[in-house]
CSV table of C-alpha atoms and ligand atoms in Angstrom, one decimal:
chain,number,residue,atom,x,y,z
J,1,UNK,CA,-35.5,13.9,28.3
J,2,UNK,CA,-37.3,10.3,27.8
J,3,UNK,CA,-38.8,10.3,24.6
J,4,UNK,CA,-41.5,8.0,23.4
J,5,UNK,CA,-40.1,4.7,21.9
J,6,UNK,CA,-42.1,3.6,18.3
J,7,UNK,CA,-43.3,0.0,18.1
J,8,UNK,CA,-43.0,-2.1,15.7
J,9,UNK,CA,-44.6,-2.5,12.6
J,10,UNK,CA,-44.0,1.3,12.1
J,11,UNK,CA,-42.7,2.7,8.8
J,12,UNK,CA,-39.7,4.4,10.1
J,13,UNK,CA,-38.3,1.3,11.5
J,14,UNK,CA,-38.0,-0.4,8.2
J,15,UNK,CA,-36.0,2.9,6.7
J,16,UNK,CA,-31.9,3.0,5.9
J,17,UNK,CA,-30.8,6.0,8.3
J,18,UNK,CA,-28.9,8.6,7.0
J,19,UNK,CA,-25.5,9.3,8.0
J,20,UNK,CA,-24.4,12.1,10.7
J,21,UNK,CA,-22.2,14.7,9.1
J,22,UNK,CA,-21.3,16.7,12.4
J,23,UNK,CA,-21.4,17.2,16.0
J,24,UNK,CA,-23.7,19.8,16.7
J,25,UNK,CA,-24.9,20.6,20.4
J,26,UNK,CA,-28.2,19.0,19.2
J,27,UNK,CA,-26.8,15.7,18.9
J,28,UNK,CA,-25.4,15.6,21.9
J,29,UNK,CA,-28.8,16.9,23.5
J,30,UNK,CA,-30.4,13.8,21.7
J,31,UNK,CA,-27.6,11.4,22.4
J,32,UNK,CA,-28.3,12.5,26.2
J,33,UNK,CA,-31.9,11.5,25.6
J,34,UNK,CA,-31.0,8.3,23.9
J,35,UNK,CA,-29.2,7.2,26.9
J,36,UNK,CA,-32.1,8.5,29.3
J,37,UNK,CA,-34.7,6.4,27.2
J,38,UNK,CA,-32.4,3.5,27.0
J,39,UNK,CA,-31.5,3.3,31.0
J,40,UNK,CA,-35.4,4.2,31.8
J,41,UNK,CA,-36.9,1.6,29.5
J,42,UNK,CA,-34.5,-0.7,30.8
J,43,UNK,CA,-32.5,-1.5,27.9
J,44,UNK,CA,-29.0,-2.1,27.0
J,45,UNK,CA,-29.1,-0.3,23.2
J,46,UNK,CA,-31.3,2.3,21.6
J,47,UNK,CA,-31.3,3.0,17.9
J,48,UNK,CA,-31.9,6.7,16.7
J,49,UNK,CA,-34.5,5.6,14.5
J,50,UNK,CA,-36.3,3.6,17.4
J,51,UNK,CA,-37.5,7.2,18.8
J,52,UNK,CA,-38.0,8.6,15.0
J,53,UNK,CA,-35.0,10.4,14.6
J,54,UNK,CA,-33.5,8.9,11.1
J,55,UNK,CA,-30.0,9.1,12.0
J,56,UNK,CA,-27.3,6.9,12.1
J,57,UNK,CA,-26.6,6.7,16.1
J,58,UNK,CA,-26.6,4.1,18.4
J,59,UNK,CA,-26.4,3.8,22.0
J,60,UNK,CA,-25.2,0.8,24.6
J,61,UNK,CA,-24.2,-0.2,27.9
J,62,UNK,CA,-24.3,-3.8,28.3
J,63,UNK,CA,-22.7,-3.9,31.6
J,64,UNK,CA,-25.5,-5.6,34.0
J,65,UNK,CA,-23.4,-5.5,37.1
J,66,UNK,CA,-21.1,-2.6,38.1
J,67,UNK,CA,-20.7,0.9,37.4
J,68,UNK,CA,-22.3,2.1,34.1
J,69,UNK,CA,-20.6,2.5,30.5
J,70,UNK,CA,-22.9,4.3,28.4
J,71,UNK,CA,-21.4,4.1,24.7
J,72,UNK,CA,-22.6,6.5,22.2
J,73,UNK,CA,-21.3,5.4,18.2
J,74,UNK,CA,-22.2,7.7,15.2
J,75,UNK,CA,-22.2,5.8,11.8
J,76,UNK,CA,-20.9,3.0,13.2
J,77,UNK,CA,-19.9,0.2,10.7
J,78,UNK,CA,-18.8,-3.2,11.2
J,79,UNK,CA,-14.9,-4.0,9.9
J,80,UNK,CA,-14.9,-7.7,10.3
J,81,UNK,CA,-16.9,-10.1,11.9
J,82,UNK,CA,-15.5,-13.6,13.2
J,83,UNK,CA,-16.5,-16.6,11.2
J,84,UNK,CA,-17.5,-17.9,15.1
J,85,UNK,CA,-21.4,-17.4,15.8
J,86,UNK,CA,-23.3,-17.1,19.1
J,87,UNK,CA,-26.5,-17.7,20.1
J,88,UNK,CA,-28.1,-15.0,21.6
J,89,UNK,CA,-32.1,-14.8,23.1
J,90,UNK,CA,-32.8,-11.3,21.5
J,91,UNK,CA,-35.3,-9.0,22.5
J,92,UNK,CA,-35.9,-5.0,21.2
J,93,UNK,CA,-37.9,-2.1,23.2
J,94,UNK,CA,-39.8,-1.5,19.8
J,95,UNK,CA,-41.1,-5.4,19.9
J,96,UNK,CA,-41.5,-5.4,24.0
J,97,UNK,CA,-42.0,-8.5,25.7
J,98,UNK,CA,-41.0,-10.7,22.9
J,99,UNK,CA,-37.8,-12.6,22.6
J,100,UNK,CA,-35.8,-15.1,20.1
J,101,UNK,CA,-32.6,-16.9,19.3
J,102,UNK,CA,-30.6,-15.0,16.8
J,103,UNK,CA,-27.9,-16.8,15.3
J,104,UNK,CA,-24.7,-13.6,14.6
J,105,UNK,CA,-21.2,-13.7,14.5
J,106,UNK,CA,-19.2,-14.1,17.7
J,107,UNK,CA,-17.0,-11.2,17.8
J,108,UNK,CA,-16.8,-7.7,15.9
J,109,UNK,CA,-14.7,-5.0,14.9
J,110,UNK,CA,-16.8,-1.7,14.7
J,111,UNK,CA,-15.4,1.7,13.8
J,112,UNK,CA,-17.0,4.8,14.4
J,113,UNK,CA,-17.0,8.7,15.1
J,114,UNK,CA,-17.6,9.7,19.1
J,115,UNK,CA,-19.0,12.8,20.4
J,116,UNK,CA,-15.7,14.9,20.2
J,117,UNK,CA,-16.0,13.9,16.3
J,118,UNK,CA,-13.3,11.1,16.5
J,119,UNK,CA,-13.1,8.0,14.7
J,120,UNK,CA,-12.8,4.7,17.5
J,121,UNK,CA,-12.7,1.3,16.8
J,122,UNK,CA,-13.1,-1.9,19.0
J,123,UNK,CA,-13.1,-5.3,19.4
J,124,UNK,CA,-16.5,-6.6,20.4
J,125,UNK,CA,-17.3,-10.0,22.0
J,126,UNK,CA,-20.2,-11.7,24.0
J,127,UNK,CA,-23.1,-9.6,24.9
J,128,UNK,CA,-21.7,-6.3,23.7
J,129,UNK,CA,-21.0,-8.0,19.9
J,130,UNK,CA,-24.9,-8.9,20.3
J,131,UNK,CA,-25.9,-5.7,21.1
J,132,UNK,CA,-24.0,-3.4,18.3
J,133,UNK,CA,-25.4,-5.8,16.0
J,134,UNK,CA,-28.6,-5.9,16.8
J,135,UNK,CA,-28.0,-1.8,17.0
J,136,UNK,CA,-26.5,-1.1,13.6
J,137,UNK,CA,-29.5,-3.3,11.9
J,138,UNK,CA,-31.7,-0.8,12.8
J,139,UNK,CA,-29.9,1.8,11.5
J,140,UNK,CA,-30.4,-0.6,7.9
J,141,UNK,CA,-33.9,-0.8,8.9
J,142,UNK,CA,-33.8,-4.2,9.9
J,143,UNK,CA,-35.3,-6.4,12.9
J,144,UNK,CA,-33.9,-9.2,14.9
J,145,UNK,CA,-37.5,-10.7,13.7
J,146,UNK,CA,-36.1,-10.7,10.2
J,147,UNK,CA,-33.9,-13.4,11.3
J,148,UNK,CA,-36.7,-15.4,12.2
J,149,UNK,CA,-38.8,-17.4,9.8
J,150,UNK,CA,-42.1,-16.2,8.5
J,151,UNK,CA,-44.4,-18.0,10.7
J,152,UNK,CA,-42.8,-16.5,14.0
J,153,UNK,CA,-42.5,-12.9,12.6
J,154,UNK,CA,-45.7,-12.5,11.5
J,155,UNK,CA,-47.4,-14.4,15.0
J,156,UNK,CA,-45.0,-10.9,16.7
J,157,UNK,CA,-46.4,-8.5,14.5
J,158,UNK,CA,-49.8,-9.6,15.4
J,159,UNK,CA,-49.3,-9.2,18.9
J,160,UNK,CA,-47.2,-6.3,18.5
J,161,UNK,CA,-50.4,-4.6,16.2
J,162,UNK,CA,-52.9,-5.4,18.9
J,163,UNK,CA,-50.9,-4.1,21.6
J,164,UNK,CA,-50.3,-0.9,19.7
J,165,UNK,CA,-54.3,-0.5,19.4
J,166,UNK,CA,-54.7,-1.6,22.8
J,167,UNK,CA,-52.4,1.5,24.0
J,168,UNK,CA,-54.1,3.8,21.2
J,169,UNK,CA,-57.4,2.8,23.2
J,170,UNK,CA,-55.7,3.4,26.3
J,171,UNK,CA,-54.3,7.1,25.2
P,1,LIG,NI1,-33.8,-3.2,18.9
């Protein structure tokens, strides 16, 4: 099921997420829907918290060409990050149409618990260390416009306030 995506400034996107305890047939259901939303909106991540559930699940495929890899993490947490930094032009499905260069480190090491319950860790690089970055801020409550400086975030939230009204008009 595709569910609604919030758009920033919304209170639940500035919230710390709180840690999943078990695999229940309900997450599964909702990481299923995660993926949906993601693949539909297009995106390549979706952050529990970016459809209001305040959770601590993320989901990614950043593979653009080729046969899909849909990754779900639970309470994923960075182990290291390489002193190395790229420069990504970001972009988030709860800021549409908006985009920046966000400095991060290069590569990652994430751990985290999969569906059958089991603790994974990989090595990230490239688009993918972008993406699970970008991902576990949310889950912290932070933007990839909190990187910016003050200026360009609040010129986003403007337009990201009067396209909210302009869709409340809409509805
Ligand atoms: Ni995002």
């Amino acid at each position: 099921m595709i569910r609604p995506i919030l758009i920033h400034p919304d209170p639940r996107l500035k919230k710390l997420c709180e840690a999943v305890t078990e695999v229940t047939p309900a997450l599964r259901s909702l990481a299923d829907d995660m993926l949906e939303t993601m693949y539909e909106a297009p995106g390549i991540g979706l952050a529990a918290p970016q459809i209001g559930v305040m959770s601590r699940i993320i989901v990614m495929d950043c593979i653009k060409d080729g046969p899909p890899e849909p990754m779900v993490l639970l309470n994923p947490q960075v182990l290291w990050a390489s002193e190395d930094v790229n420069v990504y032009e970001e972009g988030c499905l709860s800021i549409p149409d908006q985009y920046a260069e966000v400095k991060r480190p290069a590569a990652v090491k994430v751990a985290w618990m999969d569906l059958d319950g089991k603790l994974q860790e990989r090595d990230f690089s490239g688009l993918w260390a972008t993406c699970v970055q970008h991902e576990i801020d949310h889950l912290d409550g932070k933007l990839f416009i909190d990187y910016l400086g003050p200026l360009k975030r609040q010129m986003i939230t403007r337009k990201m306030e009067k396209l909210k009204r302009e869709r409340a008009r809409m509805a």
